[in-house]
Amino acid sequence: MERRKLVAGNWKMHGTSADLGEVTAISIAAETADADVALCLPATLIERATRAAPGFMIGGQDVHQAEKGAHTGCISAAMLLDAGAKLTIVGHSERREAQGETNSEVKARAEAALAAGLNVILCVGESDAVREAGRAIEEVSAQLSASMPTSITNASHFSVAYEPIWAIGTGKVPSTSDIAEMHSALRERLKSSYGEAGKAVRILYGGSVKASNAAEIFAVADVDGALVGGASLKSADFLPIVEAASGNSG
Ligand code: PGA
């Protein structure tokens, strides 16, 4: 099945108004790219980024499952939409680890965001220890099952990002055969839950994606794009990755 690639940057806790020029540069290149491009920014920058780059896909990095309430420091889907965001990441391993987000919380967040009209990138991935123990496929498949929405109404609004924790920010990347094996297992899981729609959900790879390895990763079966951390902060690093995706659609 033909799936248009999605290359999403995750700026994490980086970026102030001084960096808006990078957003603009990326948005201009995105207009002519043969791939969907997005940047998930710190919440404080979303509104200004959408003004600086009208029409470009700006997202948040997390969303709370409740519509509103006593949740100090949290952001609702309605707030993200109000700021101009069109998507959000949920379940990033840094949040699962540091904020103790559970699978059921991640699932509730994904469902709340989709219901409100945001696109969602749901992250899953195994630790080094799990990979070493030979249990990566089993554990990540189970993690996906427990954290994915029960149903989806539009497959193009929902993506999964496979991000091995040991590959994030480390420069280490799994072999292309390990990526292929994982993505194929996740595809089966999506199909068994969503039927035909499961074939249309994009499965991104994330973890130390950069210009030098992007083309090889995008050529792997069932890799439908990338979630990029460090290499998304500067247009000079990010745009070659977008270009690699453009040359590799399908
Ligand atoms: P990285 O981060 O590209 O810096 O490894 C990826 C991510 O955490 O989404």
XYZ file of N, CA and C and ligand atoms in Angstrom:
759
model
N 0.846 -1.210 0.000
C 0.000 0.000 0.000
C 0.876 1.253 0.000
N 0.465 2.202 -0.801
C 1.177 3.489 -0.902
C 0.874 4.336 0.332
N 1.902 4.690 1.048
C 1.701 5.585 2.195
C 2.679 6.743 2.050
N 2.148 7.966 2.058
C 3.017 9.130 1.938
C 3.859 9.240 3.203
N 5.134 9.475 3.041
C 6.004 9.508 4.215
C 5.739 10.761 5.068
N 5.966 10.599 6.354
C 5.827 11.705 7.312
C 7.162 11.866 8.035
N 7.719 13.056 7.953
C 8.956 13.345 8.685
C 8.617 14.407 9.731
N 8.658 14.005 10.989
C 8.280 14.911 12.075
C 9.486 15.182 12.948
N 9.716 16.447 13.236
C 10.782 16.822 14.164
C 10.220 16.941 15.562
N 11.017 16.543 16.535
C 10.636 16.663 17.940
C 11.699 17.521 18.608
N 11.342 18.756 18.874
C 12.341 19.688 19.423
C 12.592 19.477 20.914
N 11.771 18.650 21.568
C 11.928 18.402 23.006
C 12.016 19.748 23.743
N 12.890 19.860 24.755
C 12.954 21.135 25.495
C 14.041 22.026 24.891
N 13.842 22.328 23.604
C 14.747 23.228 22.890
C 13.896 24.222 22.123
N 14.339 25.458 22.077
C 13.692 26.424 21.184
C 13.050 27.591 21.902
N 13.476 28.784 21.488
C 12.843 30.029 21.932
C 12.604 30.850 20.664
N 12.169 32.091 20.844
C 11.849 32.904 19.655
C 13.049 33.046 18.724
N 14.256 32.947 19.269
C 15.458 33.070 18.423
C 15.527 31.962 17.376
N 14.777 30.893 17.584
C 14.840 29.746 16.665
C 13.694 29.712 15.652
N 12.859 30.735 15.659
C 11.709 30.721 14.732
C 12.145 30.733 13.269
N 13.323 31.281 13.008
C 13.834 31.291 11.626
C 14.029 29.877 11.094
N 14.385 28.944 11.981
C 14.554 27.550 11.564
C 13.198 26.948 11.177
N 12.175 27.303 11.951
C 10.822 26.813 11.641
C 10.405 27.329 10.266
N 10.644 28.602 10.029
C 10.259 29.192 8.743
C 11.001 28.522 7.595
N 12.294 28.337 7.760
C 13.093 27.719 6.684
C 12.586 26.304 6.387
N 12.263 25.572 7.440
C 11.771 24.200 7.256
C 10.389 24.225 6.589
N 9.559 25.165 6.999
C 8.193 25.221 6.434
C 8.226 25.558 4.944
N 9.148 26.412 4.547
C 9.231 26.804 3.126
C 9.643 25.586 2.286
N 10.632 24.850 2.765
C 11.074 23.653 2.029
C 9.981 22.585 2.016
N 9.192 22.547 3.095
C 8.135 21.526 3.197
C 7.076 21.695 2.118
N 6.892 22.946 1.677
C 5.840 23.212 0.674
C 6.052 22.420 -0.605
N 7.304 22.184 -0.958
C 7.570 21.491 -2.221
C 8.052 20.054 -2.009
N 8.082 19.604 -0.765
C 8.553 18.237 -0.490
C 7.488 17.218 -0.882
N 7.952 16.059 -1.324
C 7.023 14.974 -1.633
C 6.891 14.071 -0.402
N 6.601 14.705 0.722
C 6.420 14.003 1.997
C 5.719 14.989 2.917
N 5.009 14.473 3.917
C 4.428 15.356 4.927
C 5.529 15.708 5.926
N 5.542 16.965 6.340
C 6.592 17.430 7.255
C 5.917 18.138 8.425
N 6.424 17.899 9.615
C 5.849 18.535 10.808
C 6.948 18.822 11.805
N 6.692 19.776 12.688
C 7.607 20.037 13.809
C 6.800 20.063 15.100
N 7.194 19.228 16.056
C 6.560 19.206 17.369
C 7.410 20.063 18.304
N 6.868 21.191 18.695
C 7.650 22.236 19.370
C 7.285 22.324 20.849
N 8.121 23.009 21.628
C 7.709 23.319 23.001
C 6.411 24.125 22.944
N 5.538 23.904 23.897
C 4.214 24.544 23.879
C 4.309 26.067 23.787
N 5.353 26.620 24.412
C 5.496 28.081 24.446
C 5.736 28.676 23.055
N 6.156 27.856 22.127
C 6.541 28.363 20.806
C 5.470 28.108 19.741
N 4.478 27.281 20.079
C 3.541 26.815 19.041
C 2.811 27.974 18.362
N 2.264 28.859 19.177
C 1.438 29.921 18.589
C 2.274 30.837 17.700
N 3.465 31.197 18.165
C 4.322 32.074 17.354
C 4.804 31.357 16.100
N 5.045 30.052 16.224
C 5.502 29.294 15.050
C 4.404 29.207 13.993
N 3.156 29.054 14.433
C 2.078 28.974 13.437
C 1.874 30.330 12.744
N 2.177 31.413 13.440
C 2.106 32.735 12.791
C 3.278 32.924 11.827
N 4.442 32.420 12.234
C 5.639 32.586 11.388
C 5.572 31.688 10.154
N 4.860 30.565 10.273
C 4.809 29.597 9.170
C 3.365 29.147 8.958
N 2.519 30.039 8.433
C 1.093 29.698 8.302
C 0.900 28.480 7.394
N 0.027 27.597 7.807
C -0.266 26.417 6.977
C 0.654 25.246 7.249
N 1.781 25.490 7.891
C 2.728 24.405 8.169
C 2.235 23.591 9.371
N 2.562 22.301 9.363
C 2.064 21.410 10.413
C 2.929 21.506 11.670
N 2.404 22.235 12.654
C 3.083 22.391 13.944
C 2.357 21.517 14.960
N 3.119 20.889 15.834
C 2.497 20.034 16.828
C 3.054 20.260 18.217
N 2.378 19.650 19.186
C 2.863 19.627 20.556
C 3.599 18.309 20.811
N 4.100 18.170 22.018
C 4.903 16.978 22.346
C 4.195 16.054 23.328
N 3.068 16.525 23.829
C 2.260 15.717 24.755
C 0.919 16.419 24.908
N -0.073 15.704 25.376
C -1.387 16.287 25.627
C -1.995 15.547 26.812
N -2.779 16.254 27.609
C -3.453 15.576 28.715
C -4.774 14.988 28.223
N -5.196 13.914 28.856
C -6.427 13.242 28.397
C -7.701 13.972 28.823
N -7.605 14.786 29.883
C -8.824 15.486 30.349
C -9.070 16.735 29.503
N -10.337 17.119 29.416
C -10.672 18.331 28.644
C -10.178 19.583 29.356
N -10.292 19.584 30.669
C -9.817 20.703 31.487
C -9.779 20.239 32.933
N -9.267 21.065 33.825
C -9.328 20.690 35.233
C -8.070 21.005 35.997
N -7.973 20.436 37.188
C -6.873 20.715 38.099
C -5.676 19.831 37.749
N -4.970 20.217 36.711
C -3.813 19.435 36.243
C -2.669 20.412 35.975
N -2.046 20.856 37.032
C -1.027 21.900 36.933
C 0.077 21.521 35.951
N 0.340 22.411 35.044
C 1.443 22.203 34.096
C 1.052 21.423 32.866
N -0.177 20.925 32.795
C -0.573 20.087 31.650
C -1.300 20.907 30.593
N -1.422 20.328 29.415
C -2.033 21.022 28.276
C -3.108 20.123 27.675
N -4.277 20.680 27.408
C -5.362 19.881 26.822
C -5.304 19.947 25.300
N -6.036 19.049 24.670
C -6.111 19.044 23.207
C -6.696 20.356 22.708
N -7.721 20.857 23.396
C -8.345 22.118 22.964
C -7.339 23.270 23.026
N -6.460 23.235 24.020
C -5.437 24.294 24.143
C -4.439 24.217 23.003
N -4.030 22.990 22.660
C -3.094 22.831 21.535
C -3.733 23.336 20.245
N -4.988 22.947 20.030
C -5.689 23.396 18.816
C -5.829 24.918 18.809
N -6.122 25.475 19.969
C -6.299 26.926 20.080
C -5.002 27.665 19.739
N -3.866 27.037 20.070
C -2.567 27.654 19.768
C -2.190 27.481 18.297
N -2.949 26.630 17.590
C -2.670 26.434 16.161
C -2.042 25.094 15.827
N -1.866 24.240 16.850
C -1.269 22.920 16.590
C -2.238 22.039 15.819
N -1.667 21.168 15.000
C -2.487 20.226 14.242
C -2.210 18.792 14.668
N -1.160 18.584 15.442
C -0.868 17.218 15.881
C -0.195 17.237 17.244
N -0.038 16.058 17.792
C 0.746 15.928 19.029
C 1.386 14.550 19.093
N 2.538 14.523 19.727
C 3.167 13.246 20.093
C 2.489 12.781 21.385
N 2.326 11.495 21.565
C 1.956 10.951 22.886
C 2.856 9.755 23.186
N 3.117 9.539 24.462
C 3.833 8.338 24.893
C 5.300 8.285 24.542
N 5.930 9.462 24.359
C 7.376 9.429 24.103
C 8.071 8.750 25.291
N 9.132 8.019 25.023
C 9.782 7.258 26.101
C 10.313 8.176 27.201
N 10.680 9.416 26.826
C 11.177 10.330 27.860
C 10.056 10.691 28.834
N 8.808 10.729 28.344
C 7.679 10.989 29.235
C 7.269 9.714 29.982
N 7.303 8.602 29.278
C 6.960 7.344 29.965
C 7.925 7.124 31.125
N 9.212 7.451 30.907
C 10.214 7.220 31.952
C 10.197 8.306 33.023
N 10.347 9.560 32.604
C 10.516 10.635 33.591
C 9.198 11.035 34.250
N 8.092 10.953 33.503
C 6.803 11.352 34.074
C 5.957 10.145 34.461
N 6.508 8.952 34.264
C 5.801 7.744 34.685
C 4.499 7.503 33.944
N 4.405 7.946 32.701
C 3.151 7.725 31.950
C 2.977 6.238 31.642
N 1.803 5.727 31.948
C 1.520 4.312 31.722
C 0.882 4.113 30.341
N 0.829 2.864 29.913
C 0.180 2.564 28.633
C -1.261 3.060 28.614
N -1.978 2.852 29.724
C -3.388 3.243 29.688
C -3.539 4.766 29.645
N -2.620 5.487 30.282
C -2.665 6.958 30.184
C -2.350 7.402 28.759
N -1.356 6.742 28.159
C -0.975 7.109 26.789
C -2.151 6.856 25.844
N -2.814 5.734 26.039
C -3.977 5.405 25.213
C -5.069 6.475 25.376
N -5.332 6.866 26.631
C -6.360 7.883 26.885
C -5.970 9.205 26.229
N -4.688 9.526 26.239
C -4.215 10.774 25.622
C -4.382 10.721 24.107
N -4.014 9.576 23.528
C -4.162 9.434 22.077
C -5.633 9.556 21.682
N -6.497 8.899 22.432
C -7.934 8.931 22.098
C -8.506 10.334 22.266
N -8.100 11.035 23.337
C -8.610 12.396 23.566
C -8.143 13.328 22.446
N -6.893 13.191 22.049
C -6.344 14.077 21.007
C -7.039 13.832 19.668
N -7.210 12.566 19.309
C -7.871 12.250 18.031
C -9.318 12.743 18.041
N -9.997 12.522 19.171
C -11.404 12.943 19.254
C -11.535 14.456 19.124
N -10.524 15.182 19.601
C -10.577 16.647 19.525
C -10.195 17.167 18.140
N -9.616 16.302 17.318
C -9.268 16.736 15.961
C -7.789 16.943 15.722
N -6.956 16.481 16.656
C -5.501 16.539 16.433
C -5.028 15.247 15.775
N -4.009 15.333 14.960
C -3.318 14.122 14.516
C -2.426 13.650 15.665
N -2.134 12.373 15.679
C -1.376 11.801 16.805
C -0.215 10.947 16.302
N 0.933 11.128 16.940
C 2.067 10.207 16.755
C 2.272 9.507 18.099
N 2.016 8.228 18.135
C 2.134 7.430 19.365
C 3.482 6.697 19.362
N 4.290 6.939 20.399
C 5.636 6.328 20.451
C 5.651 5.038 21.259
N 6.382 4.082 20.746
C 6.653 2.826 21.460
C 8.122 2.477 21.245
N 8.666 1.642 22.098
C 10.064 1.248 21.904
C 10.612 0.532 23.112
N 11.615 -0.288 22.875
C 12.158 -1.118 23.952
C 13.456 -0.556 24.532
N 13.767 -0.977 25.750
C 15.039 -0.623 26.388
C 16.136 -1.534 25.857
N 17.350 -1.152 26.182
C 18.531 -1.934 25.847
C 18.427 -3.358 26.417
N 17.992 -3.419 27.688
C 17.924 -4.716 28.376
C 16.942 -5.649 27.680
N 15.817 -5.090 27.255
C 14.800 -5.909 26.579
C 15.332 -6.383 25.234
N 15.998 -5.510 24.507
C 16.585 -5.890 23.207
C 17.621 -7.003 23.420
N 18.481 -6.814 24.437
C 19.528 -7.804 24.735
C 18.919 -9.161 25.098
N 17.783 -9.105 25.785
C 17.139 -10.355 26.226
C 16.363 -11.029 25.089
N 16.347 -10.395 23.910
C 15.657 -10.997 22.765
C 14.139 -10.873 22.847
N 13.669 -9.907 23.641
C 12.217 -9.785 23.819
C 11.637 -8.511 23.202
N 12.405 -7.867 22.306
C 11.968 -6.562 21.781
C 10.636 -6.647 21.044
N 10.503 -7.605 20.153
C 9.281 -7.683 19.335
C 8.058 -7.899 20.226
N 8.216 -8.858 21.129
C 7.106 -9.204 22.034
C 6.712 -8.011 22.914
N 7.712 -7.338 23.487
C 7.414 -6.241 24.425
C 6.853 -5.016 23.712
N 7.423 -4.693 22.562
C 6.946 -3.484 21.870
C 5.555 -3.737 21.283
N 5.317 -4.945 20.804
C 3.977 -5.280 20.300
C 2.949 -5.154 21.423
N 3.320 -5.643 22.600
C 2.401 -5.571 23.742
C 2.192 -4.115 24.168
N 3.271 -3.340 24.100
C 3.170 -1.922 24.465
C 2.233 -1.193 23.497
N 2.363 -1.522 22.214
C 1.475 -0.892 21.227
C 0.024 -1.289 21.497
N -0.215 -2.563 21.695
C -1.590 -3.022 21.948
C -2.206 -2.304 23.134
N -1.395 -2.099 24.169
C -1.938 -1.496 25.400
C -2.050 0.011 25.328
N -1.371 0.648 24.376
C -1.415 2.118 24.364
C -2.073 2.710 23.113
N -2.443 1.884 22.144
C -3.084 2.435 20.942
C -4.576 2.647 21.157
N -5.168 3.611 20.430
C -6.611 3.829 20.559
C -7.384 2.558 20.211
N -8.521 2.350 20.858
C -9.334 1.171 20.592
C -9.769 1.150 19.135
N -10.148 2.316 18.619
C -10.514 2.382 17.202
C -10.054 3.712 16.629
N -9.936 3.760 15.309
C -9.575 5.024 14.660
C -10.586 5.276 13.537
N -10.888 6.550 13.295
C -11.842 6.835 12.225
C -11.122 7.252 10.949
N -9.888 7.747 11.068
C -9.151 8.161 9.880
C -7.683 7.785 10.064
N -7.242 6.786 9.295
C -5.878 6.258 9.467
C -4.813 7.307 9.179
N -5.141 8.315 8.378
C -4.109 9.301 8.058
C -3.857 10.255 9.237
N -4.732 10.208 10.237
C -4.543 11.079 11.404
C -3.728 10.417 12.510
N -3.467 9.148 12.364
C -2.806 8.410 13.440
C -1.543 7.723 12.923
N -0.419 7.960 13.593
C 0.839 7.294 13.233
C 1.446 6.675 14.482
N 2.243 5.658 14.262
C 2.997 5.030 15.341
C 4.469 5.326 15.089
N 5.221 5.649 16.135
C 6.667 5.817 15.963
C 7.372 4.740 16.776
N 8.139 3.899 16.082
C 8.963 2.908 16.779
C 10.289 3.566 17.116
N 10.522 3.744 18.415
C 11.753 4.405 18.856
C 12.445 3.558 19.927
N 13.435 2.768 19.534
C 14.178 2.022 20.550
C 14.835 3.020 21.514
N 14.614 2.848 22.806
C 15.094 3.838 23.784
C 16.613 3.989 23.695
N 17.284 2.883 23.450
C 18.749 2.892 23.403
C 19.293 3.593 22.153
N 18.417 3.891 21.212
C 18.860 4.572 19.981
C 18.607 6.074 20.042
N 17.853 6.527 21.043
C 17.482 7.950 21.096
C 18.653 8.787 21.605
N 19.107 9.682 20.751
C 20.170 10.613 21.132
C 21.524 9.970 21.358
N 21.694 8.739 20.928
C 22.941 8.029 21.209
C 23.827 7.840 19.976
N 23.253 8.056 18.800
C 24.007 7.782 17.573
C 23.929 6.309 17.184
N 23.329 5.479 18.050
C 23.174 4.045 17.720
C 21.852 3.845 16.987
N 21.881 2.986 15.979
C 20.663 2.716 15.201
C 20.565 1.200 15.027
N 19.370 0.621 15.125
C 19.252 -0.819 14.887
C 19.613 -1.148 13.432
N 19.905 -2.404 13.173
C 20.165 -2.805 11.787
C 18.879 -2.650 10.987
N 19.018 -2.520 9.685
C 17.799 -2.376 8.874
C 16.944 -3.640 8.986
N 17.557 -4.781 9.199
C 16.726 -5.986 9.331
C 15.967 -5.989 10.658
N 16.577 -5.448 11.714
C 15.840 -5.340 12.987
C 14.695 -4.332 12.863
N 14.940 -3.241 12.142
C 13.857 -2.251 11.949
C 12.733 -2.902 11.138
N 13.095 -3.608 10.087
C 12.084 -4.250 9.224
C 11.256 -5.253 10.019
N 11.922 -6.023 10.849
C 11.230 -7.052 11.636
C 10.233 -6.412 12.609
N 10.681 -5.323 13.259
C 9.795 -4.650 14.218
C 8.612 -3.993 13.505
N 8.903 -3.283 12.420
C 7.812 -2.578 11.725
C 6.781 -3.562 11.168
N 7.265 -4.693 10.715
C 6.341 -5.698 10.197
C 5.456 -6.254 11.324
N 6.052 -6.466 12.495
C 5.262 -6.950 13.639
C 4.222 -5.906 14.058
N 4.634 -4.632 14.043
C 3.701 -3.568 14.439
C 2.590 -3.430 13.395
N 2.938 -3.601 12.125
C 1.910 -3.560 11.062
C 0.876 -4.654 11.298
N 1.328 -5.869 11.643
C 0.385 -6.972 11.906
C -0.544 -6.613 13.059
N 0.033 -5.999 14.081
C -0.747 -5.611 15.251
C -1.816 -4.573 14.865
N -1.420 -3.614 14.028
C -2.368 -2.574 13.585
C -3.486 -3.190 12.744
N -3.100 -4.122 11.869
C -4.114 -4.760 11.003
C -5.080 -5.596 11.834
N -4.536 -6.279 12.853
C -5.452 -7.138 13.607
C -6.420 -6.299 14.440
N -6.028 -5.083 14.811
C -6.964 -4.227 15.567
C -7.863 -3.393 14.675
N -7.317 -2.884 13.581
C -8.062 -1.902 12.778
C -8.485 -2.435 11.406
N -8.135 -3.655 11.075
C -8.481 -4.195 9.763
C -7.780 -3.434 8.650
N -8.526 -3.151 7.581
C -7.966 -2.441 6.412
C -7.274 -1.143 6.806
N -7.880 -0.400 7.740
C -7.304 0.898 8.139
C -5.899 0.723 8.709
N -5.641 -0.442 9.282
C -4.322 -0.715 9.848
C -3.224 -0.723 8.802
N -3.610 -0.936 7.553
C -2.621 -0.915 6.464
C -2.237 0.515 6.105
N -3.109 1.455 6.438
C -2.867 2.845 6.039
C -2.191 3.676 7.135
N -2.129 3.131 8.351
C -1.470 3.865 9.444
C 0.021 3.928 9.156
N 0.605 5.113 9.324
C 2.047 5.221 9.079
C 2.840 4.780 10.306
N 3.892 4.031 10.053
C 4.800 3.605 11.127
C 6.139 4.296 10.892
N 6.465 5.237 11.781
C 7.710 5.996 11.664
C 8.804 5.284 12.442
N 10.034 5.505 12.033
C 11.161 5.060 12.848
C 11.750 6.286 13.529
N 12.189 6.159 14.774
C 12.854 7.268 15.464
C 14.010 6.772 16.306
N 15.047 7.572 16.406
C 16.237 7.214 17.193
C 17.475 7.423 16.350
N 18.130 8.593 16.555
C 19.389 8.915 15.862
C 19.274 8.939 14.342
N 18.093 9.349 13.837
C 17.971 9.536 12.386
C 18.714 10.817 12.017
N 19.538 10.737 10.989
C 20.232 11.926 10.496
C 20.393 11.818 8.986
N 20.962 12.877 8.406
C 21.074 12.927 6.943
C 21.805 11.703 6.400
N 22.813 11.251 7.136
C 23.658 10.174 6.608
C 23.006 8.783 6.647
N 21.970 8.598 7.478
C 21.352 7.261 7.517
C 19.883 7.255 7.073
N 19.337 8.433 6.773
C 17.887 8.523 6.508
C 17.473 7.711 5.278
N 18.205 7.830 4.192
C 17.775 7.159 2.949
C 17.720 5.653 3.148
N 18.712 5.122 3.846
C 18.766 3.676 4.089
C 17.569 3.229 4.949
N 17.244 4.036 5.956
C 16.119 3.696 6.843
C 14.792 3.805 6.088
N 14.642 4.856 5.269
C 13.383 5.048 4.543
C 13.147 3.963 3.496
N 14.217 3.291 3.087
C 14.059 2.244 2.076
C 13.549 0.931 2.676
N 13.513 0.851 4.016
C 13.073 -0.382 4.682
C 11.545 -0.525 4.546
N 11.105 -1.741 4.282
C 9.661 -1.995 4.142
C 8.934 -1.580 5.420
N 7.774 -0.961 5.250
C 6.941 -0.534 6.372
C 7.531 0.599 7.213
N 8.585 1.236 6.716
C 9.049 2.479 7.352
C 8.421 3.624 6.563
N 7.517 4.342 7.221
C 6.719 5.351 6.525
C 7.104 6.768 6.928
N 8.324 6.898 7.439
C 8.782 8.224 7.819
C 9.642 8.144 9.052
N 9.874 9.310 9.678
C 10.768 9.341 10.829
C 10.297 10.367 11.849
N 10.608 10.074 13.107
C 10.483 11.055 14.179
C 11.919 11.412 14.558
N 12.253 12.675 14.392
C 13.657 13.104 14.462
C 13.835 14.087 15.616
N 14.756 13.789 16.518
C 15.026 14.687 17.642
C 16.126 15.679 17.299
N 17.336 15.362 17.713
C 18.469 16.285 17.579
C 18.641 16.875 16.189
N 18.463 16.056 15.172
C 18.697 16.539 13.806
C 17.523 17.345 13.246
N 16.526 17.656 14.087
C 15.419 18.487 13.580
C 15.547 19.946 14.014
N 16.556 20.238 14.842
C 16.655 21.592 15.408
C 17.144 22.625 14.414
N 17.914 22.164 13.448
C 18.466 23.080 12.440
C 17.994 22.631 11.065
N 17.539 23.594 10.272
C 17.052 23.248 8.928
C 18.146 22.571 8.111
N 19.382 22.975 8.321
C 20.488 22.392 7.533
C 20.641 20.895 7.813
N 20.277 20.470 9.024
C 20.347 19.036 9.359
C 19.057 18.314 8.987
N 17.934 19.021 9.130
C 16.627 18.373 8.975
C 16.220 18.233 7.507
N 16.498 19.257 6.721
C 15.992 19.233 5.340
C 16.567 18.101 4.489
N 17.838 17.714 4.668
C 18.297 16.540 3.906
C 17.521 15.265 4.264
N 17.016 15.184 5.480
C 16.211 14.021 5.883
C 14.856 14.069 5.159
N 14.284 15.271 5.094
C 13.019 15.457 4.353
C 13.230 15.086 2.889
N 14.354 15.503 2.372
C 14.666 15.199 0.964
C 14.809 13.687 0.750
N 15.433 13.017 1.676
C 15.583 11.553 1.571
C 14.211 10.882 1.576
N 13.287 11.425 2.365
C 11.928 10.864 2.405
C 11.202 11.145 1.097
N 11.435 12.311 0.533
C 10.772 12.682 -0.724
C 11.202 11.759 -1.853
N 12.450 11.314 -1.796
C 12.955 10.434 -2.840
C 12.583 8.990 -2.605
N 11.782 8.763 -1.562
C 11.536 7.397 -1.135
C 10.088 7.173 -0.760
N 9.157 7.834 -1.482
C 7.763 7.685 -1.091
C 7.211 6.385 -1.648
N 6.318 5.776 -0.932
C 5.695 4.539 -1.395
C 6.032 3.390 -0.521
P 16.987 11.634 18.346
O 15.572 11.637 19.120
O 16.687 11.801 16.877
O 17.718 12.816 18.923
O 17.647 10.336 18.631
C 14.446 10.982 18.568
C 13.263 11.136 19.481
O 13.413 11.062 20.707
O 12.122 11.338 19.008
